[in-house]
CSV table of C-alpha atoms in Angstrom, one decimal:
chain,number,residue,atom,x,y,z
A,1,UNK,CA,52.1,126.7,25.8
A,2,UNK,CA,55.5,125.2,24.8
A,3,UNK,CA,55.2,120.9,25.5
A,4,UNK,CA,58.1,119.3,26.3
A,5,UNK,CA,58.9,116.3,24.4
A,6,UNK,CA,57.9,114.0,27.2
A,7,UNK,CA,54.3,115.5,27.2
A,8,UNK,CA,54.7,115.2,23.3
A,9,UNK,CA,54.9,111.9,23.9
A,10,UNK,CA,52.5,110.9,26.7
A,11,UNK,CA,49.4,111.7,24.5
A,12,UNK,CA,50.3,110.0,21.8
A,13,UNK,CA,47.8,107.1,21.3
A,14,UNK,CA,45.4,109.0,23.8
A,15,UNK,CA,41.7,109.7,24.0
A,16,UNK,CA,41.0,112.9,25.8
A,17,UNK,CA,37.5,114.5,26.4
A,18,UNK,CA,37.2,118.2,26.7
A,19,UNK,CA,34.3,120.0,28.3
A,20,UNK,CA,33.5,123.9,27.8
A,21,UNK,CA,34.5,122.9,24.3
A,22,UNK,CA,33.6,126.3,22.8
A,23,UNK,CA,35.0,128.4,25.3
A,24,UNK,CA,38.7,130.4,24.7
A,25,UNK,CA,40.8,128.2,26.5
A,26,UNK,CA,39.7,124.7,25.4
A,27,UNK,CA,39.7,126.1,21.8
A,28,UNK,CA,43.6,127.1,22.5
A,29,UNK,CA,44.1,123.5,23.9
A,30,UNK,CA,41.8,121.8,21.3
A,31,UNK,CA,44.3,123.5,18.9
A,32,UNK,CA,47.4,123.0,20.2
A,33,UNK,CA,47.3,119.0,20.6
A,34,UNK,CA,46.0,118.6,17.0
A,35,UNK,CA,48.7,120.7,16.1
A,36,UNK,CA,52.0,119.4,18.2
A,37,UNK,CA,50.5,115.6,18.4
A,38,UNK,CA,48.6,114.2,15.2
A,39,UNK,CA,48.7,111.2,16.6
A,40,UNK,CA,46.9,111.5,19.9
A,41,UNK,CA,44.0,109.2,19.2
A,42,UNK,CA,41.1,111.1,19.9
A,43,UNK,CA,39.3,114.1,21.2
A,44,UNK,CA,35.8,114.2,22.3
A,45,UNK,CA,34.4,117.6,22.5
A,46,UNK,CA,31.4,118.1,24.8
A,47,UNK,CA,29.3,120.8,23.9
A,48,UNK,CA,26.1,122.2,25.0
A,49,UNK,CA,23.5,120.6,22.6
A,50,UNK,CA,20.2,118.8,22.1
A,51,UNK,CA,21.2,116.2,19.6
A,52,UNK,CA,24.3,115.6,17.2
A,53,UNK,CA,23.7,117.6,14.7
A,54,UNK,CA,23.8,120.9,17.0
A,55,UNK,CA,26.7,119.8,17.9
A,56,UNK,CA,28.6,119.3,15.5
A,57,UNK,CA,27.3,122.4,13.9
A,58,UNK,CA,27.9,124.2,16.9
A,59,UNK,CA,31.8,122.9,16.3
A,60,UNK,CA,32.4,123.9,13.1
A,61,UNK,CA,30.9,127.4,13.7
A,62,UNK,CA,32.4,128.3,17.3
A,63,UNK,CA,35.6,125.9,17.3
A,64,UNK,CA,37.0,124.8,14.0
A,65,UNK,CA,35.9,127.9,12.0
A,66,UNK,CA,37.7,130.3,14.1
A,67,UNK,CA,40.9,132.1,12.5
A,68,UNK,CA,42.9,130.1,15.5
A,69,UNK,CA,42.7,126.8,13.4
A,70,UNK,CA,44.5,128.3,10.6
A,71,UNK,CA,47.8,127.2,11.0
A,72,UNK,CA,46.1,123.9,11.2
A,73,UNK,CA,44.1,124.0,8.0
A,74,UNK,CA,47.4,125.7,6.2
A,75,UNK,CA,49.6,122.6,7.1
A,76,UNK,CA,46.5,119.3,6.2
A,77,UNK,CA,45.4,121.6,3.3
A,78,UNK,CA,42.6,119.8,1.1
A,79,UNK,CA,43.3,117.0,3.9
A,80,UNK,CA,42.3,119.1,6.9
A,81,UNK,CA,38.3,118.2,7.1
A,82,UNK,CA,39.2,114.2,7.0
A,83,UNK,CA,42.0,114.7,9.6
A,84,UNK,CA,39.5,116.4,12.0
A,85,UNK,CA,36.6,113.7,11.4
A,86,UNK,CA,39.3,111.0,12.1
A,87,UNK,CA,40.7,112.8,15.6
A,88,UNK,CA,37.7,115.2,16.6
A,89,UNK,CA,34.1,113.9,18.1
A,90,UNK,CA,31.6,116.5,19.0
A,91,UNK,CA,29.5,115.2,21.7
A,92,UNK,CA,26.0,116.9,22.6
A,93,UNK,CA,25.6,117.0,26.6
A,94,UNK,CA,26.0,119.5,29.6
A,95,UNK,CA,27.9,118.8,32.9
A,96,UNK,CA,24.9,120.3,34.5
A,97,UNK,CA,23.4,116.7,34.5
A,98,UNK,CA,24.4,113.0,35.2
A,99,UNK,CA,26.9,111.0,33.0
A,100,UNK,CA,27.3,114.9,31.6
A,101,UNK,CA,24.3,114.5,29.7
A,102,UNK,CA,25.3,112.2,27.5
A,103,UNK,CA,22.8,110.2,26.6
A,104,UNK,CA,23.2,107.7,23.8
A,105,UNK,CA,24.1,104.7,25.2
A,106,UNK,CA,26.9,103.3,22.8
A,107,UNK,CA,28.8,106.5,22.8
A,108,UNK,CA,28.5,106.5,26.6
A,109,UNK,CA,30.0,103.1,26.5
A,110,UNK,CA,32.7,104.0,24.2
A,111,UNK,CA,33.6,107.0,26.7
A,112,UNK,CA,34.1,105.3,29.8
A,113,UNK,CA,36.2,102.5,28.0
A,114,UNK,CA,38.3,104.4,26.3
A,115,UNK,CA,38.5,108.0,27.8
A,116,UNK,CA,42.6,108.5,29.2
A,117,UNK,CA,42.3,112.2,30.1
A,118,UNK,CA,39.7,114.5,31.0
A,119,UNK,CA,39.9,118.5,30.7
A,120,UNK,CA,37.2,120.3,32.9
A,121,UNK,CA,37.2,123.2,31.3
A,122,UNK,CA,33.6,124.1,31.4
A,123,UNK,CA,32.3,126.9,33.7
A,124,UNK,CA,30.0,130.2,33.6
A,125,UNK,CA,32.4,133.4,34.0
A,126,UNK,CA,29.9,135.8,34.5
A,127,UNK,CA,31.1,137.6,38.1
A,128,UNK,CA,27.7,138.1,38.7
A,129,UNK,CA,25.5,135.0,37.5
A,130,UNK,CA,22.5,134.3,38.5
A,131,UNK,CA,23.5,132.6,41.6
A,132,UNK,CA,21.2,128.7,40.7
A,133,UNK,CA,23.2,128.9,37.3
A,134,UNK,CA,26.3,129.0,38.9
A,135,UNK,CA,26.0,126.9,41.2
A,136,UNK,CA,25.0,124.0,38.7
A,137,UNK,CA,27.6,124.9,36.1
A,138,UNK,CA,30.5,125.6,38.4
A,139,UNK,CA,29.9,123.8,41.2
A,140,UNK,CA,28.0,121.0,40.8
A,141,UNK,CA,28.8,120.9,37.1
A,142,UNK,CA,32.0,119.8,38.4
A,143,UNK,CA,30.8,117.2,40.4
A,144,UNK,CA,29.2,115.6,37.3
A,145,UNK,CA,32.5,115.8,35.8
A,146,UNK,CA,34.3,114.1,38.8
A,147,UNK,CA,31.9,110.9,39.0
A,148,UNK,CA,32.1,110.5,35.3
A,149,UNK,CA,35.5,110.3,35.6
A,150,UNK,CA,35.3,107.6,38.7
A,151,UNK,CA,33.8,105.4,35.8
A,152,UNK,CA,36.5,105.7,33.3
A,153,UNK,CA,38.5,102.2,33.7
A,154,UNK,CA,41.6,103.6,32.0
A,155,UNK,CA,41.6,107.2,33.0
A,156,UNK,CA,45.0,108.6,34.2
A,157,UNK,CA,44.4,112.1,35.1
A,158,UNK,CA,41.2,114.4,35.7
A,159,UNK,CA,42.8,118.3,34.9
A,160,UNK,CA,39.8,121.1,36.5
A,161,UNK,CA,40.7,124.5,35.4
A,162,UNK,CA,39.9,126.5,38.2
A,163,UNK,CA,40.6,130.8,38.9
A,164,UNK,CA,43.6,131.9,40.9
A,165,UNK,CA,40.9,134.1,42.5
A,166,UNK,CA,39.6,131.5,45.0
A,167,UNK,CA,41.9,132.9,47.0
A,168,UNK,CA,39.3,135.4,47.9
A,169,UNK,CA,40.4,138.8,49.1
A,170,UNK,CA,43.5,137.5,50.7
A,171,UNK,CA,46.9,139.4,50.6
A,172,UNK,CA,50.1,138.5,50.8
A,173,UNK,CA,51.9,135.3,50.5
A,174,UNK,CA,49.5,133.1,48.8
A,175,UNK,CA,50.0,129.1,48.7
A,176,UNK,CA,48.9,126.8,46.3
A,177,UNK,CA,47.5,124.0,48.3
A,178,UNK,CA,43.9,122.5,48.0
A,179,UNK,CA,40.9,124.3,49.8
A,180,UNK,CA,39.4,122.7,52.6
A,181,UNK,CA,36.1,121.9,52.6
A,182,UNK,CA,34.2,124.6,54.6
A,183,UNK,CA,37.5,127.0,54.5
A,184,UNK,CA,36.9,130.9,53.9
A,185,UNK,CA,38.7,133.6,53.0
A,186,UNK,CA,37.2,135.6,55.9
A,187,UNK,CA,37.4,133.0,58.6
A,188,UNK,CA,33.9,131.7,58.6
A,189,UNK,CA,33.1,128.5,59.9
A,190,UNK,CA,29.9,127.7,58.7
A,191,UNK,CA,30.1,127.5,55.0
A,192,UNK,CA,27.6,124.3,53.7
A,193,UNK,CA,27.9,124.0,50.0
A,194,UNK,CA,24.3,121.5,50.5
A,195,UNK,CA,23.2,124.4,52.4
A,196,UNK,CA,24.1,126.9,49.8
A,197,UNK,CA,22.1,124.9,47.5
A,198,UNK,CA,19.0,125.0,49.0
A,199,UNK,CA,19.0,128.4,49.9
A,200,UNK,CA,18.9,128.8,46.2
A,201,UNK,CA,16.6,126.5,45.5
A,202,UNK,CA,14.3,128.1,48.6
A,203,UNK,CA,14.8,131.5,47.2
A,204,UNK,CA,13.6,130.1,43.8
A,205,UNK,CA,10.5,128.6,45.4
A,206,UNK,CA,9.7,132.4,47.3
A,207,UNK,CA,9.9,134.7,43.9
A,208,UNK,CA,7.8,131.6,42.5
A,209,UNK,CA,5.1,132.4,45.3
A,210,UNK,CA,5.5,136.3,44.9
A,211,UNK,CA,5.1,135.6,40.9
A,212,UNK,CA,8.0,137.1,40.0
A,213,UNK,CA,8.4,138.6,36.7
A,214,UNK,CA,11.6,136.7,34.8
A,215,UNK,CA,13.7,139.8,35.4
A,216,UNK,CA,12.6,140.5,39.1
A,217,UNK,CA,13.8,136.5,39.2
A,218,UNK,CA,16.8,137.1,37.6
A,219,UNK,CA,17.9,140.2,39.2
A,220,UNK,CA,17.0,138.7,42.8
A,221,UNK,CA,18.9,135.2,41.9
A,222,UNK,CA,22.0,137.6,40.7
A,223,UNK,CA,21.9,139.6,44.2
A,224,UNK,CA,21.8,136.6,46.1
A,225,UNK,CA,25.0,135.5,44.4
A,226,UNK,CA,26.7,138.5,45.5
A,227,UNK,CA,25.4,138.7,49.0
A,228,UNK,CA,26.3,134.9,49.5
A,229,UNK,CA,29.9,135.4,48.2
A,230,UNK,CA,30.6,138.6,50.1
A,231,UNK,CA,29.3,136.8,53.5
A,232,UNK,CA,32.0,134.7,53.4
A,233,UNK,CA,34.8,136.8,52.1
A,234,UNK,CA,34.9,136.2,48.2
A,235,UNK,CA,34.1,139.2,45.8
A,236,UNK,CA,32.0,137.6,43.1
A,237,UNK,CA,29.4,134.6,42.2
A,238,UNK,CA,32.2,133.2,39.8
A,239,UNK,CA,34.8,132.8,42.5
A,240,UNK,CA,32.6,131.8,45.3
A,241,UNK,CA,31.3,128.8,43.0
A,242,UNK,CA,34.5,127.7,41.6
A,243,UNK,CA,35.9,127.6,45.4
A,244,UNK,CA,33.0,125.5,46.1
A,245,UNK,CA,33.8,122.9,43.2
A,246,UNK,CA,36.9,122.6,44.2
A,247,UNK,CA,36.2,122.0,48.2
A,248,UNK,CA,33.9,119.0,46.8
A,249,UNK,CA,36.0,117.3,44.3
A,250,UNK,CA,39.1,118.0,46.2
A,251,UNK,CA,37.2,115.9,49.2
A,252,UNK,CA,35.1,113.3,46.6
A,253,UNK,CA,38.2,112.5,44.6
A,254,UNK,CA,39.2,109.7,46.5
A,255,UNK,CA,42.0,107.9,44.6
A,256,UNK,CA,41.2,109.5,41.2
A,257,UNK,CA,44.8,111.2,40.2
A,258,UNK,CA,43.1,114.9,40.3
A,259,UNK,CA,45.0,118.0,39.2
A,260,UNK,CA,43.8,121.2,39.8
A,261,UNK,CA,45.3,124.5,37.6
A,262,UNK,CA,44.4,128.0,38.8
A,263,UNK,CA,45.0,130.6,35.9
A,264,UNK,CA,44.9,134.2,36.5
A,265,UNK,CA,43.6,136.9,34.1
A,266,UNK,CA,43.8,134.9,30.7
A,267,UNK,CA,44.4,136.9,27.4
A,268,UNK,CA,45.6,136.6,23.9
A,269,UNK,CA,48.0,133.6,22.5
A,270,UNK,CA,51.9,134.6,22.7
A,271,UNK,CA,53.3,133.1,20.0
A,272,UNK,CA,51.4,130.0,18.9
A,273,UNK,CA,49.5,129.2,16.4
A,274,UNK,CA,50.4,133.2,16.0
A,275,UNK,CA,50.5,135.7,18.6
A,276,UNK,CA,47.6,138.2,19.1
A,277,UNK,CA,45.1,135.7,19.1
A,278,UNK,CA,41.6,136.4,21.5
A,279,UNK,CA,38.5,136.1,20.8
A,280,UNK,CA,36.4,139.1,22.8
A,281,UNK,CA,37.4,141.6,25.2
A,282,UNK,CA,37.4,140.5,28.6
A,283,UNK,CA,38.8,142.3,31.9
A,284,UNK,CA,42.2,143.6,31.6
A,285,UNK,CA,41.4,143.1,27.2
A,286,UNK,CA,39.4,146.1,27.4
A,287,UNK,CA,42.2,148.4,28.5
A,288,UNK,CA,44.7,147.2,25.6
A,289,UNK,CA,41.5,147.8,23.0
A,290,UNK,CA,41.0,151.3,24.5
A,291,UNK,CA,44.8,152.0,24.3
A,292,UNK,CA,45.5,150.8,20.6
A,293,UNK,CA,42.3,152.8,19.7
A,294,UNK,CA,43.5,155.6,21.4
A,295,UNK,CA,40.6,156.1,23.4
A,296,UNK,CA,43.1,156.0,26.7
A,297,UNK,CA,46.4,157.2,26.3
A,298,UNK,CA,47.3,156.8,29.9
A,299,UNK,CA,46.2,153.9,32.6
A,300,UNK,CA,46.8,155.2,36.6
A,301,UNK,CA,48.6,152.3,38.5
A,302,UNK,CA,51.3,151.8,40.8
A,303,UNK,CA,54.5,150.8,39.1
A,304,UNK,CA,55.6,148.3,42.4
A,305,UNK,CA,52.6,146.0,41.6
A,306,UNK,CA,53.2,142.4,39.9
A,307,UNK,CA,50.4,142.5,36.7
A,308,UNK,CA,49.9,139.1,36.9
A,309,UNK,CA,48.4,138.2,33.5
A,310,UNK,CA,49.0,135.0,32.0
A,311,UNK,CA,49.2,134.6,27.3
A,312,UNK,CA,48.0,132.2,26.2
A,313,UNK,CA,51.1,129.2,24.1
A,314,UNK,CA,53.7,129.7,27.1
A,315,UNK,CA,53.3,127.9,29.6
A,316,UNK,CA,49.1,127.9,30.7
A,317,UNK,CA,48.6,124.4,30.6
A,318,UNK,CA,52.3,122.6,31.1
């Protein structure tokens, strides 16, 4: 994630809120502007929490206590702690609601007069969530996130991470252009993201009647996921929402300035802060564990296929 100096300087003296604040890649990006640009002004952090004090808890253990900040800490030393209350502000909310659940009224204030740049990083990875959960986090999450930025009287950009996967189970040549609302990977003409809703919330309402134990409920809402995102050509819950959100906030985002970024398989930083760096095993993480453990000596794949796996500190975000 090398910035040029023009990117350098064009958040310099900028207020930029980050959702999905404890997730892997807003952590990298959180990073990486303190880091390159002290003098951005400020970062507002929303993370899922009931009141301030979660929150900023929930910083200092997830975010700022991981072994990504250490560069950072090494280079403010004694000063680091003041340098982060000065540029960092944890804000307890969710983009699952209005105003992204923000609710104290000054800081909500303070946000739309003052927020330059939003990063939507927020979103439930699971392939297979519980098909209501993804659609309010992924989907209509993002929708929050879009209206909120509508409101923001100096806002220059709105930057949604989507998944290169949208694509569905396309071959080939593969464009990057915008997703029509209603388009399919399969064809199908009758995709209704309101409908998709309801059917849901209906299926909710029928285990409700049946008196579905949580795991029946859970297991049903999971199976729907799949059998909704299959009907219309996309392998998972995960992709299938995120191809909603951006159908809706590509057609919503009237003249907002609206940037959509479509990573593939993410894993560890390159070379900055340090290389190595991941937090989990995920996907194709797995494989590299089992193969510097020596649990797999040898992976089966065709040698004429692009791996198409992105590192973290090259060029993910510019």
């Amino acid at each position: 994630m090398e910035f040029s100096c023009n990117i350098l300087n064009s958040l310099q003296n900028k207020s930029i809120l980050i959702t999905g604040s404890t997730g892997f890649l807003a952590k990298i990006f959180v990073e990486k502007v303190l880091r390159v640009q002290p003098n951005v002004k400020k970062l507002y952090l929303l993370i899922r929490a009931t009141d301030s004090n979660l929150a900023k808890q929930r910083l200092h253990d997830e975010v700022l206590g991981k072994d990504l900040f250490r560069v950072l800490r090494e280079k403010y030393g004694e000063d680091f702690e003041s340098f982060i209350s000065n540029k960092v502000t944890p804000l307890p909310g969710d983009v699952m609601y209005a105003n992204m659940g923000v609710k104290n009224s000054e800081m909500l204030q303070e946000l739309l007069n003052e927020i330059t740049i939003i990063v939507n990083v927020a979103g439930n990875t699971k392939f297979d969530e519980r098909y209501d959960v993804a659609l309010d986090v992924n989907t209509f999450g993002s929708m929050n996130v879009l209206n909120f930025a509508k409101n923001c009287i100096k806002l220059e950009m709105l930057l949604h991470v989507s998944t290169a996967y949208v694509c569905g189970e396309k071959s080939g040549l593969i464009l990057e252009k915008p997703i029509r609302m209603g388009e399919t990977p399969n064809g199908s003409l009758d995709l209704d993201i309101l409908q998709e809703q309801s059917i849901a919330q209906n299926k909710l309402k029928e285990l409700e009647t049946l008196q579905a134990t949580k795991d029946e409920e859970r297991s049903a809402m999971k199976e729907l996921g799949i059998k909704r995102a299959s009907l219309y050509g996309w392998r998972n819950t995960y992709v299938f929402t995120k191809a909603m959100a951006e159908m809706m906030i590509w057609h919503s985002r009237g003249y907002l300035p609206l940037v959509i970024v479509r990573p593939s398989v993410v894993t560890s930083t390159y070379k900055e802060p340090f290389p190595g760096w991941i937090e989990g095993t995920r996907h194709i993480d797995t494989c590299a564990v089992a193969y510097g453990t020596g649990k797999v000596t040898c992976f089966l794949g065709n040698p004429n296929f692009a791996l198409d796996v992105v590192s973290i500190s090259q060029e993910t975000w510019w």
